[in-house]
Coordinates of C-alpha atoms and ligand atoms in Angstrom, one line a residue:
X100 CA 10.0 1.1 -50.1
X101 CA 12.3 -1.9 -50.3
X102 CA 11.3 -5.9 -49.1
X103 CA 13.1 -8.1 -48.3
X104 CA 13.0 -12.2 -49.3
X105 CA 10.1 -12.2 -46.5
X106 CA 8.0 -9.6 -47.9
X107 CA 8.5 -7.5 -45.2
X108 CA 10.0 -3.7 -45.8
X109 CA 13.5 -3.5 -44.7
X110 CA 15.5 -1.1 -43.2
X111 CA 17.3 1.9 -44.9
X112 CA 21.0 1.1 -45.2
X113 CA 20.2 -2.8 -45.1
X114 CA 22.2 -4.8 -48.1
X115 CA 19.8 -6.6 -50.0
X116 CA 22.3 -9.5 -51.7
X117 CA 24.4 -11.9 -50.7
X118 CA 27.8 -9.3 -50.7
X119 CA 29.2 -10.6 -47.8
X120 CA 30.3 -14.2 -47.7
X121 CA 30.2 -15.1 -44.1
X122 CA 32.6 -17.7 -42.5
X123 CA 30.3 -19.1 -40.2
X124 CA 27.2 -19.5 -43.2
X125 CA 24.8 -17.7 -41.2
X126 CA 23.1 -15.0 -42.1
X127 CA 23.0 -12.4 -39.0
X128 CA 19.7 -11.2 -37.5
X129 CA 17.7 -11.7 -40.7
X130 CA 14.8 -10.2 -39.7
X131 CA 12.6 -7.3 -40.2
X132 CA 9.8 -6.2 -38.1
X133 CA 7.2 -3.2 -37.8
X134 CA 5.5 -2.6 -34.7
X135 CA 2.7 -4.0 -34.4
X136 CA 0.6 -0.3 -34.4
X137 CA 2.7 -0.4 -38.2
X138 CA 1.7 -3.3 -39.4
X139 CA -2.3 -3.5 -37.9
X140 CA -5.0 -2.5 -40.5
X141 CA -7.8 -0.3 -39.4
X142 CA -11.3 -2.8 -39.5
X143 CA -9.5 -5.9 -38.7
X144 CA -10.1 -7.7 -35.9
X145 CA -9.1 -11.9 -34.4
X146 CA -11.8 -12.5 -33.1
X147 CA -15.2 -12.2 -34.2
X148 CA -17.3 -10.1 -31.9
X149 CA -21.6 -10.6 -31.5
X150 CA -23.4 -7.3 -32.8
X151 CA -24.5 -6.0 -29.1
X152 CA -27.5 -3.8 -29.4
X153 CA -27.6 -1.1 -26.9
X154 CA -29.9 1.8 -26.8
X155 CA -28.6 5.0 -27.2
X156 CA -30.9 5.8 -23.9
X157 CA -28.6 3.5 -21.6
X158 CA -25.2 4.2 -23.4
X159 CA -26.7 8.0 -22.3
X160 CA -24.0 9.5 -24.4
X161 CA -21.0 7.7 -23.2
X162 CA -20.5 6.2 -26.8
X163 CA -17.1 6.1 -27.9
X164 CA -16.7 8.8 -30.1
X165 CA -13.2 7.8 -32.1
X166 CA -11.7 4.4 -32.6
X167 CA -9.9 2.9 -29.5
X168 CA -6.4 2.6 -31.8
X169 CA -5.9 -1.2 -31.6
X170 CA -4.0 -2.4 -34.3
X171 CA -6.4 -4.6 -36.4
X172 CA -4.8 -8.0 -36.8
X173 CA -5.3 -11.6 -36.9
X174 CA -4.4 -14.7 -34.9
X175 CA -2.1 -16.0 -36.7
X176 CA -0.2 -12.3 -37.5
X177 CA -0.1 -11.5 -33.9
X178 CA 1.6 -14.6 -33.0
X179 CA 4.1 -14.4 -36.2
X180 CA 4.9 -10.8 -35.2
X181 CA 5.7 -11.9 -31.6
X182 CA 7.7 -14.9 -32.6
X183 CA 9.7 -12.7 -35.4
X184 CA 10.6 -10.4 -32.3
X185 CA 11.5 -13.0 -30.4
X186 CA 14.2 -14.3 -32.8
X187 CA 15.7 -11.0 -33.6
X188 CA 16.3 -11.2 -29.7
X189 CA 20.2 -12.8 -29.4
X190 CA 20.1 -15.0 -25.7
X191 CA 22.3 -17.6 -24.4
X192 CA 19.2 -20.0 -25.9
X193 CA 20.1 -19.1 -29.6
X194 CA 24.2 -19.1 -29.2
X195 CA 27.7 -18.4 -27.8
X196 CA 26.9 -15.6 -25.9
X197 CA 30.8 -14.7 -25.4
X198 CA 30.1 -11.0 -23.1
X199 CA 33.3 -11.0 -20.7
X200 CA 32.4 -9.9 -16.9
X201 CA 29.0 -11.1 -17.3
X202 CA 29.2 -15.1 -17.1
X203 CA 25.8 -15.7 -19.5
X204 CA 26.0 -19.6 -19.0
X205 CA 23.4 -22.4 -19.8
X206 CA 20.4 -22.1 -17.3
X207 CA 19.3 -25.8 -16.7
X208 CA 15.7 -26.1 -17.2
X209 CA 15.9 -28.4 -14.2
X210 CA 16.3 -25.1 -11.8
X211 CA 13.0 -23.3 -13.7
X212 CA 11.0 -25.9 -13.0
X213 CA 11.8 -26.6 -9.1
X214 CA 11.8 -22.6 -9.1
X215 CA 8.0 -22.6 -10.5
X216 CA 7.3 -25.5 -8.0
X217 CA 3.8 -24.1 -6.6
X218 CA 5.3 -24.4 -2.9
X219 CA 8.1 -22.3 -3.6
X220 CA 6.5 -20.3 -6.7
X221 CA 3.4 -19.2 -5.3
X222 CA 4.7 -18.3 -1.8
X223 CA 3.3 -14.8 -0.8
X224 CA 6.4 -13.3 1.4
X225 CA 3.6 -12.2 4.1
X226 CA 2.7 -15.9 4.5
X227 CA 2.8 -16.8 8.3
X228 CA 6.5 -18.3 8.8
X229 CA 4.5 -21.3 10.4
X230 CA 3.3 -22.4 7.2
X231 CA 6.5 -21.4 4.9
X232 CA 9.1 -23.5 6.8
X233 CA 10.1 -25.5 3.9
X234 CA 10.8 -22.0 1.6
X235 CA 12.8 -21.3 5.0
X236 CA 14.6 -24.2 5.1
X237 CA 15.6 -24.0 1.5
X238 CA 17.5 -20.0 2.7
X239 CA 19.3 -22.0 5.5
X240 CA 20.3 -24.9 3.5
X241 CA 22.0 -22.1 0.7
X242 CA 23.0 -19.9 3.4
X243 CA 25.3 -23.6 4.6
X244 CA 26.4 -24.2 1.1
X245 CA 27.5 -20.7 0.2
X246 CA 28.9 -20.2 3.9
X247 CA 31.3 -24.0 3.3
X248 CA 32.2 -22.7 -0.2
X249 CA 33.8 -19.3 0.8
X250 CA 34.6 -20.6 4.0
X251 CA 33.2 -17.8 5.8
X252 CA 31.2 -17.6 9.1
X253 CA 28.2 -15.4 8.1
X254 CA 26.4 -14.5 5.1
X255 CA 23.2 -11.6 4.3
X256 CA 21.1 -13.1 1.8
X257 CA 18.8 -9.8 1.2
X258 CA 20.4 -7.8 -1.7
X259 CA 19.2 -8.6 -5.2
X260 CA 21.9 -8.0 -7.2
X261 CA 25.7 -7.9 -7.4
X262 CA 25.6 -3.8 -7.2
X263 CA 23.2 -3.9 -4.1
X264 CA 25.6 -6.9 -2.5
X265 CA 28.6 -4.5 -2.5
X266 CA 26.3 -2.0 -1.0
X267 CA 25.4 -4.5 2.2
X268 CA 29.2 -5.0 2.7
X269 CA 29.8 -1.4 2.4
X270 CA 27.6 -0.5 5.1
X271 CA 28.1 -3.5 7.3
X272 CA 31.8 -2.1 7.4
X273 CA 30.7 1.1 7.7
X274 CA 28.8 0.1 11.2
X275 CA 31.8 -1.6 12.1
X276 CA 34.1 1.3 12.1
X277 CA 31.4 3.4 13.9
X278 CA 31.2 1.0 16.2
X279 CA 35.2 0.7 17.0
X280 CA 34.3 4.7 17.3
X281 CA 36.0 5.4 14.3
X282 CA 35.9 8.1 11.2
X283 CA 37.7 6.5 7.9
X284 CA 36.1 7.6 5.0
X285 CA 38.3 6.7 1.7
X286 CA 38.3 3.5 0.1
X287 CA 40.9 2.2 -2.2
X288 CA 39.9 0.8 -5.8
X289 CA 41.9 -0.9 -8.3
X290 CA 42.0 1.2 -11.6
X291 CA 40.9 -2.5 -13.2
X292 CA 38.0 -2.4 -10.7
X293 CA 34.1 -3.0 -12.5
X294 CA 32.4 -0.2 -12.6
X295 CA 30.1 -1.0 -9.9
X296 CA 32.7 -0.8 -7.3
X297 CA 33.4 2.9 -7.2
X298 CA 30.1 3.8 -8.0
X299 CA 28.7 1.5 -4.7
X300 CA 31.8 3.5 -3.0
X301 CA 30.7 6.5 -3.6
X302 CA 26.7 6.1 -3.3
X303 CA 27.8 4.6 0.2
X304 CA 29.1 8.0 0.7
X305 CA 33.3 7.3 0.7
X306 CA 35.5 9.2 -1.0
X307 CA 37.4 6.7 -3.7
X308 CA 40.8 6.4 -4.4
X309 CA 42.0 4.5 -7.1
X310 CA 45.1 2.0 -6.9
X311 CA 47.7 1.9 -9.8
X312 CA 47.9 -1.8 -12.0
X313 CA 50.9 -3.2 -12.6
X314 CA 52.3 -4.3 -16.3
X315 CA 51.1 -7.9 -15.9
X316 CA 48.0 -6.6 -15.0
X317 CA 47.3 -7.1 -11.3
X318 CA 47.2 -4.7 -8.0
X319 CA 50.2 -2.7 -7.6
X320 CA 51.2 -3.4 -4.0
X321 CA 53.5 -1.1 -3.4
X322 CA 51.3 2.0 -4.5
X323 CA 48.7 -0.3 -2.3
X324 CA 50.4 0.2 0.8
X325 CA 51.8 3.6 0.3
X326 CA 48.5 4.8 0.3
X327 CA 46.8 2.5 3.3
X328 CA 46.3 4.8 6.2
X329 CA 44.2 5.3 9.3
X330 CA 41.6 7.4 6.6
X331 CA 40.9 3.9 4.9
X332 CA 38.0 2.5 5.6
X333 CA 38.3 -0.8 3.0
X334 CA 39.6 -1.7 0.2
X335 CA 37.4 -3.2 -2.8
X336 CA 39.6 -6.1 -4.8
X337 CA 38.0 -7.9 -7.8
X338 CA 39.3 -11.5 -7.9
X339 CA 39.8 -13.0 -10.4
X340 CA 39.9 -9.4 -11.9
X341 CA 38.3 -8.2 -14.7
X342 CA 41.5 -8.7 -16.9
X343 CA 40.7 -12.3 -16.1
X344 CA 43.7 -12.9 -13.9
X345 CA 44.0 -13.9 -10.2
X346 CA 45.2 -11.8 -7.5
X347 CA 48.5 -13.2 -6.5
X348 CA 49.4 -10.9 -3.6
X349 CA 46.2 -11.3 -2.0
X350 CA 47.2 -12.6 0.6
X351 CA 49.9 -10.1 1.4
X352 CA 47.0 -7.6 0.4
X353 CA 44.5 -8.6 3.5
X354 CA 47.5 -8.6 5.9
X355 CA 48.3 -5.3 5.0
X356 CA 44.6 -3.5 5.0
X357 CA 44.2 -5.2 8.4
X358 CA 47.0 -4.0 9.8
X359 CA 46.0 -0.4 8.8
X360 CA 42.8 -1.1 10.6
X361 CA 40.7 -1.6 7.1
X362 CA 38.4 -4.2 6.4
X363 CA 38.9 -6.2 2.8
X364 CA 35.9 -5.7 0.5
X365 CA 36.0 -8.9 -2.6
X366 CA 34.1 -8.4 -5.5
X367 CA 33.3 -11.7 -6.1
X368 CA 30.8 -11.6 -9.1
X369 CA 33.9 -13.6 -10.5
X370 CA 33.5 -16.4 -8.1
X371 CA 32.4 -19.1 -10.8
X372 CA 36.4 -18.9 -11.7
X373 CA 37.5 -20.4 -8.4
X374 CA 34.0 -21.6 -6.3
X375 CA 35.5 -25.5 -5.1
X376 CA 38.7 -24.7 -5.6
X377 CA 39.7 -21.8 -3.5
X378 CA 37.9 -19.9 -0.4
X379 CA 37.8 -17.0 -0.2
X380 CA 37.5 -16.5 3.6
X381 CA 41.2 -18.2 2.9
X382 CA 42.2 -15.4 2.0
X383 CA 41.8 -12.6 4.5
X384 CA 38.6 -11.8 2.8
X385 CA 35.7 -9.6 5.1
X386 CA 32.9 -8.8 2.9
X387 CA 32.3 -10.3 -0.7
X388 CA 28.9 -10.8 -2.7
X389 CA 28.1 -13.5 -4.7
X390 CA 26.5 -13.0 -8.3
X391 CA 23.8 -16.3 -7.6
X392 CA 23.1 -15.3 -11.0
X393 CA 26.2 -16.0 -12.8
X394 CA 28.0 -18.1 -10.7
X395 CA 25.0 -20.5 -10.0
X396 CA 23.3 -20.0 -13.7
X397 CA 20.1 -18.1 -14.0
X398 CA 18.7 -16.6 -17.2
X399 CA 19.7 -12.4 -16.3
X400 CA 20.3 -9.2 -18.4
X401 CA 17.9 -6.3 -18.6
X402 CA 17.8 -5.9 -14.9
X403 CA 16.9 -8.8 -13.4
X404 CA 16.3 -11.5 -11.7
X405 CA 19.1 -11.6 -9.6
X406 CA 20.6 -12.1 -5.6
X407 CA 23.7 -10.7 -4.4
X408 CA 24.3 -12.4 -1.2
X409 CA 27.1 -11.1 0.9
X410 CA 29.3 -13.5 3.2
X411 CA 31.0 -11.7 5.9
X412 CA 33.7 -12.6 8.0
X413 CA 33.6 -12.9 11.6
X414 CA 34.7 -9.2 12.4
X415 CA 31.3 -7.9 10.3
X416 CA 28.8 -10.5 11.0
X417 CA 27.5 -9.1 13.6
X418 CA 26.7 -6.3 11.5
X419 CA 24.3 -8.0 9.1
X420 CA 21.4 -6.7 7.7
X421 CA 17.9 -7.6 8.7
X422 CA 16.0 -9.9 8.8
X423 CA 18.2 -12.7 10.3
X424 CA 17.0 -16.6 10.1
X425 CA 17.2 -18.6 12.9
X426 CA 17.1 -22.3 13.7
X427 CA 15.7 -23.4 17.1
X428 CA 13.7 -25.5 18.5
X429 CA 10.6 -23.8 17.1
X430 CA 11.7 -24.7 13.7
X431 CA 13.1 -21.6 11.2
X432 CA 12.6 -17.9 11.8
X433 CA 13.0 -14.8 10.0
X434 CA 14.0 -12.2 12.9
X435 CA 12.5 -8.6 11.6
X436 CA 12.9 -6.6 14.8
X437 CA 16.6 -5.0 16.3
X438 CA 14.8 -6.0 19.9
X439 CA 14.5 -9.2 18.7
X440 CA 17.9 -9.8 17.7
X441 CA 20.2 -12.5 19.6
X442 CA 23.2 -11.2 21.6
X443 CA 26.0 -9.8 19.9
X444 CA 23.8 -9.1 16.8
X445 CA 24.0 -5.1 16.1
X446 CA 22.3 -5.2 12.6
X447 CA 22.9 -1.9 10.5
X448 CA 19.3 -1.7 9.1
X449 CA 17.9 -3.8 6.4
X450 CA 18.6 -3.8 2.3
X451 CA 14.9 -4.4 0.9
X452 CA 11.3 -4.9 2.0
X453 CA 11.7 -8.7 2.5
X454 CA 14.4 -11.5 2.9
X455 CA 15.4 -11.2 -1.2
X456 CA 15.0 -12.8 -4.2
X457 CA 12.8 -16.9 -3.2
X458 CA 13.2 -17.6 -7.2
X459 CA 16.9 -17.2 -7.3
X460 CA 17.4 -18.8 -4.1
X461 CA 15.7 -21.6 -5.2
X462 CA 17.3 -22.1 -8.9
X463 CA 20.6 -21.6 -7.1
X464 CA 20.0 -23.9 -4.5
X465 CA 19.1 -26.8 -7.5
X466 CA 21.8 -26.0 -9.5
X467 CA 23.8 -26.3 -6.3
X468 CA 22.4 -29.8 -5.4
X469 CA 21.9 -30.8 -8.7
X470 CA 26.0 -30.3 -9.4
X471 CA 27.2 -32.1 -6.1
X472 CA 30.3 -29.8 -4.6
X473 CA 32.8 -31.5 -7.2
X474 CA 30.1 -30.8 -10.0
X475 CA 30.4 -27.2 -8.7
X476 CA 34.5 -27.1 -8.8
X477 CA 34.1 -29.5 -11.9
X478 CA 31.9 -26.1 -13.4
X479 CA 35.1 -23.4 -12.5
X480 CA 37.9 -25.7 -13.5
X481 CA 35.9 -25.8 -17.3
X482 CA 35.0 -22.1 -17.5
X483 CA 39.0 -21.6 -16.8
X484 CA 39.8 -24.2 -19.5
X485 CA 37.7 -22.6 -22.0
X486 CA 38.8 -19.5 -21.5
X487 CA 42.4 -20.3 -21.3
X488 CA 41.3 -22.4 -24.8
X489 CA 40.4 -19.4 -26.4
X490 CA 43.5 -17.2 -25.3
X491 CA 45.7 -20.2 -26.7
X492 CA 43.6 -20.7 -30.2
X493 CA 43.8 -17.1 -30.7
X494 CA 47.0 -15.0 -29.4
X495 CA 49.1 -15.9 -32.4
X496 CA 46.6 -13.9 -35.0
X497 CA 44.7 -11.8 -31.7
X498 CA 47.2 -9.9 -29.2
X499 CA 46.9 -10.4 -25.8
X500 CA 48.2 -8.2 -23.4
X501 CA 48.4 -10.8 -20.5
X502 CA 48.8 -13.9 -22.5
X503 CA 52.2 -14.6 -21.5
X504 CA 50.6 -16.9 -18.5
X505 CA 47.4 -18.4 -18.5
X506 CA 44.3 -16.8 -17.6
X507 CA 41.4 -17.1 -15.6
X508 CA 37.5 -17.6 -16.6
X509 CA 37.9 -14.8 -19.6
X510 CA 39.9 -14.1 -22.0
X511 CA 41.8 -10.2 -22.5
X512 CA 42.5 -9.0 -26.2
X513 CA 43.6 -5.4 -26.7
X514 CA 43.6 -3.8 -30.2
X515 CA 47.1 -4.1 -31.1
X516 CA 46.4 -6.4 -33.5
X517 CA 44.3 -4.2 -35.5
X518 CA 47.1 -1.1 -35.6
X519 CA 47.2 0.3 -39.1
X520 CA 44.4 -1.9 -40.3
X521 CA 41.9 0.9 -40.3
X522 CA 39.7 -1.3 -38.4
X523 CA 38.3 -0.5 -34.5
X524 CA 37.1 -2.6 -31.7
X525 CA 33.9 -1.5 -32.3
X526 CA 34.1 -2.2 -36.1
X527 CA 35.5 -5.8 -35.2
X528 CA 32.9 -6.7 -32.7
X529 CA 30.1 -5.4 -34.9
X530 CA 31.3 -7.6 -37.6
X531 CA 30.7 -10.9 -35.1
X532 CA 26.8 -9.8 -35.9
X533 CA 27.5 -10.6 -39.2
X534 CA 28.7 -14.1 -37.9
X535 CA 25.4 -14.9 -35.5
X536 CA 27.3 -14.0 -32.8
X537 CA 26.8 -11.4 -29.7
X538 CA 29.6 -9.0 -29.7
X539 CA 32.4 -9.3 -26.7
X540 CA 32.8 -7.2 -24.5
X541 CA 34.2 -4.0 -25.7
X542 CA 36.4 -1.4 -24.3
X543 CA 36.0 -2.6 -20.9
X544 CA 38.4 -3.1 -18.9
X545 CA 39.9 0.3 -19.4
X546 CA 43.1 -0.4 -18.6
X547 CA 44.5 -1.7 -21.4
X548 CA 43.9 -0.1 -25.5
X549 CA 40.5 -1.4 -27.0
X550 CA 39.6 -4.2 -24.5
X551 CA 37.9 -7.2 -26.0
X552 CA 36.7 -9.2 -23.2
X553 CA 35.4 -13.0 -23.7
X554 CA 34.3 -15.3 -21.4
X555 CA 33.1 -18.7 -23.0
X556 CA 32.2 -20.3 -19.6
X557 CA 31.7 -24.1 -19.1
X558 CA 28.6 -24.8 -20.6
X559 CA 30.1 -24.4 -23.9
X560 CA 31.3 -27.6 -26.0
X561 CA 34.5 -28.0 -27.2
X562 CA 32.6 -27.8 -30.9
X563 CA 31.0 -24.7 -30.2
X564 CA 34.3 -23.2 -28.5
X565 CA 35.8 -24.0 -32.4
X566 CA 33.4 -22.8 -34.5
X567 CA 33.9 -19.4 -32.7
X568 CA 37.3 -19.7 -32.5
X569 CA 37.5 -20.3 -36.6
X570 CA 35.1 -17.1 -37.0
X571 CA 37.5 -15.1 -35.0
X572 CA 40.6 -16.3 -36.4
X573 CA 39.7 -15.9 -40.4
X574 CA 38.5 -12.3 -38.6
X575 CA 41.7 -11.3 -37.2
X576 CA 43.2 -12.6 -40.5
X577 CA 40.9 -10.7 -43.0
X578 CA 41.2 -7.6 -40.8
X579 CA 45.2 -7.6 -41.1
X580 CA 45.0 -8.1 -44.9
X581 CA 42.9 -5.0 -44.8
X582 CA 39.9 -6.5 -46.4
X583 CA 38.4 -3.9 -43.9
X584 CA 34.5 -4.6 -45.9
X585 CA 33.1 -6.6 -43.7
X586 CA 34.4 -4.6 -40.9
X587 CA 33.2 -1.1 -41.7
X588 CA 30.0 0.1 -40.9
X589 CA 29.1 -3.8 -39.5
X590 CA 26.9 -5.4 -38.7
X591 CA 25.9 -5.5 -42.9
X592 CA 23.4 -8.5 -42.6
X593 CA 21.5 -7.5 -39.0
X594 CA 18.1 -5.8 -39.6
X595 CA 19.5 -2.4 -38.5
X596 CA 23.0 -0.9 -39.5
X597 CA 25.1 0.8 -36.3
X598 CA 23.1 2.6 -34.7
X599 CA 23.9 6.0 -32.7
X600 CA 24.5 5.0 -29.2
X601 CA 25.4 8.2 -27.5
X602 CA 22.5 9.4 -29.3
X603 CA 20.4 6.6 -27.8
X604 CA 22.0 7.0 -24.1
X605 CA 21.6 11.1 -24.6
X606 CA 18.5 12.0 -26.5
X607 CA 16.5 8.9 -26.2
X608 CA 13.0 8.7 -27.7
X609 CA 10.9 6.6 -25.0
X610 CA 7.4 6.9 -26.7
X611 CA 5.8 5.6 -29.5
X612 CA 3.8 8.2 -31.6
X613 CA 2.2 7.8 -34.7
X614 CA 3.6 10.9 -36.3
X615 CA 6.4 9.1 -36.1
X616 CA 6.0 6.6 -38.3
X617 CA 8.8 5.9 -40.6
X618 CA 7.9 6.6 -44.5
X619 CA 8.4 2.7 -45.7
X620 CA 5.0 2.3 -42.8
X621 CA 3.2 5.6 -44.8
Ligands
PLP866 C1 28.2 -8.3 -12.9 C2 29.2 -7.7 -12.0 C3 28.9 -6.8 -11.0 C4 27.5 -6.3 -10.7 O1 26.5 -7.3 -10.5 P1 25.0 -6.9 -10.8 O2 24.3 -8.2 -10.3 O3 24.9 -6.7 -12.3 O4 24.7 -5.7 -10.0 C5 29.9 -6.4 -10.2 N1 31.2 -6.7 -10.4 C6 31.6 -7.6 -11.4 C7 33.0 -8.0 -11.5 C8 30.6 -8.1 -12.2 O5 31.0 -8.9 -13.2

């Protein structure tokens, strides 16, 4: 078996030298690391254990008969293998982390510490609401600030995520059509739509129906209103959309689904674009969630932890899921019974065991205080700038199928630039490995040819924003002189080569098992 410089064995297919001269001078993911079952030795042990003597009379036969299968390790190699597997993970903490639709931005530390603040940390949600008013006072006081920035009368704080958000709204609206005695069952989605929408459409059980783009990349209206009817029961608008542009005819759009007797569904996971500066309740807007954890920071990925709370306009907060919080006299209440509702209220169930996500409340409402409501617009008018920095810096060598006006809080590359060169999306943002960076978002949206999506947001410095910007550009360059090397089969320097994804979403192996070990292990 091969090692590398650390003495560790490396991976098949991983280039030993220095081939590759990179432009930014690092050197990838230059790790390699066994599991820890690979690398433990069979008799070693951290710690050392006192010789217990037990008879074999009180053991009566319950001796362990084979080795337990702990790998045999010490201290110091447990922690080095845990720390090596940390770094070969790529977070916002290490670098630009440059995914488009995602908004990975700097999580102040300031928010994980009030978050871990034993009164809000340590709360058990079955706590007597007598004795957690502060924890409910900190809802309310959120519940205010997201209510003034979209302008909106009502908001559901339950869902935990963006998905489950667009889920609340869906069935608030749904109650509200039952209620006017109503069938509609179709919703209408733009073909530029994230992923989430049609699939929350269709779980909700509506029967989706996708709306037409136009050539500068927004709604089509007039395929919009052709197909508005007394069937629809919303329609479910991303804005800013995910080609990074804002809706223009939104206005138009809400008094058009209103008069068709629709309700207006936002997506507004994009809301970190425009929060200060425009609201959306403005707009026409009924339902939208709020991605707490991208618009308001919060370290997510892998599934969690996030909120999704949905503000609702006047015509569906009555609508709004259980429990409600109420401010009287009494102090704060959470409000868990339909009988114990306040008139008017006609609440369509409930989302989740308990009132959602404390932590997230909590980071969001420090990042929230912490910012000041100028500090907040001050936050979207950067994320726009750097975005709009990076279409500018790179449309001359990149091509941009929108970059004839400016853009929102991403910037949209399709692969035109790459015709002829041999060279893929997925070869190009593989290459960025190579770099140190996280790949882009690739191949999403769908609406235009081998989508590179990249959205710097505003906690990047104008430094940082350059030294990507260089990588990309000398990139883009190399990639039209057809020095195609560094692109094909990248990433070249990471510890593993490309790696079979359909295989890995298909056929994935989920277990461990020593027969499996990989020769270079024996
Ligand atoms: C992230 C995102 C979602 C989904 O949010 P989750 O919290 O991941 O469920 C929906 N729409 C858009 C535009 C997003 O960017």
């Amino acid at each position: 078996m091969t090692m590398n410089a650390q003495g560790r064995p490396t991976a098949p297919g991983t280039i030993e030298s220095n081939e590759l001269a990179t432009i930014s001078g690092d050197r990838g993911l230059d790790h390699e690391e066994a599991l820890i079952f690979e690398i433990g030795r069979d008799g070693h042990c951290g710690v050392d254990l006192p010789t217990v003597q037990i008879s074999e009379n009180r053991l009566a036969g319950m001796r362990r008969k084979a080795p337990i299968g702990l790998p045999g390790l010490s201290e110091p190699e447990v922690v080095r293998h845990y720390v090596r597997l940390s770094r070969m993970n790529y977070a916002i903490d290490s670098g630009l982390y440059p995914l488009g639709s995602c908004t990975m931005k700097h999580n102040p530390r300031l928010n994980e510490k009030v978050a871990r603040f034993p009164g809000f940390g340590d709360l058990h949600p079955l706590a007597p609401q007598s004795t957690t008013q502060g924890a409910l006072e900190l809802i309310s006081e959120l519940m205010k600030w997201l209510t003034t920035l979209t302008g909106m009368p009502a908001v559901a704080m339950s869902p935990k995520a963006g998905a489950h958000g667009e889920l609340c709204g869906l069935l608030a609206i749904r109650a509200a059509i039952q209620a006017r005695g109503e069938k509609r069952n179709r919703i209408l989605v733009p073909e530029s739509a994230h992923g989430t929408n049609p699939a929350t459409a269709a779980f909700a059980g509506f029967v989706i129906d996708e709306v037409k783009g136009t050539a500068d990349g927004r709604v089509d209206m007039v395929e919009l209103e052709g197909k508005l009817g007394p069937d629809v029961a919303a329609i479910m608008l991303t804005n800013p959309n995910t080609c990074g542009l804002f809706e223009r005819d939104i206005r138009h759009m809400a008094d058009a689904t209103h008069k068709a007797g629709a309700y207006f569904y936002c997506d507004g996971a994009n809301f970190n674009a425009i929060a200060g500066r425009v609201r959306p309740g403005d707009l026409g807007i009924d339902a939208m969630h709020i991605n707490l954890h991208k618009t308001f920071s919060t370290p997510h990925g892998g599934g969690g932890p996030g909120a999704g709370p949905v503000v609702l306009s006047a015509a569906l907060a009555p609508f709004a899921p259980l429990p409600l919080l109420v401010h009287d006299d009494k102090g704060f209440r959470l409000i868990e019974d339909r009988e114990a509702v306040p008139d008017g209220a006609q609440p369509f169930g409930r989302m989740c065991a308990f009132h959602g996500q404390m932590g997230m409340f909590t980071r969001a409402l420090s990042y929230m205080l912490s910012h000041g409501r100028d500090g907040v617009r001050q936050a979207s008018e950067d994320a726009v700038l750097s975005a709009n920095y990076i279409l500018a810096s790179l449309k001359d060598v990149m091509s941009a199928p929108f970059g004839d006006g400016p853009c929102m809080h991403e910037a949209l590359f399709d692969d035109h630039f790459l015709d002829g060169t041999g060279v893929t999306t997925l070869d190009f943002a593989k290459a960025m490995i190579d770099e140190g960076y996280h790949p882009m978002t690739m191949y999403f949206p769908l609406v235009v040819h081998g989508a590179m999506l990249i959205e710097p947001t505003e906690s990047e410095s104008k430094d940082s924003l350059d030294r990507y910007i260089h990588v990309l550009r000398t990139m883009a360059l190399e990639a039209k002189e057809k020095k195609t090397e560094r692109f094909t089969g990248a990433p070249h320097l990471a510890p593993r080569r490309r790696l079979d994804e359909t295989a890995a979403a298909r056929k994935p192996i989920l277990r461990w098992r020593k027969k499996e070990l990989p020769q270079a292990a024996e």
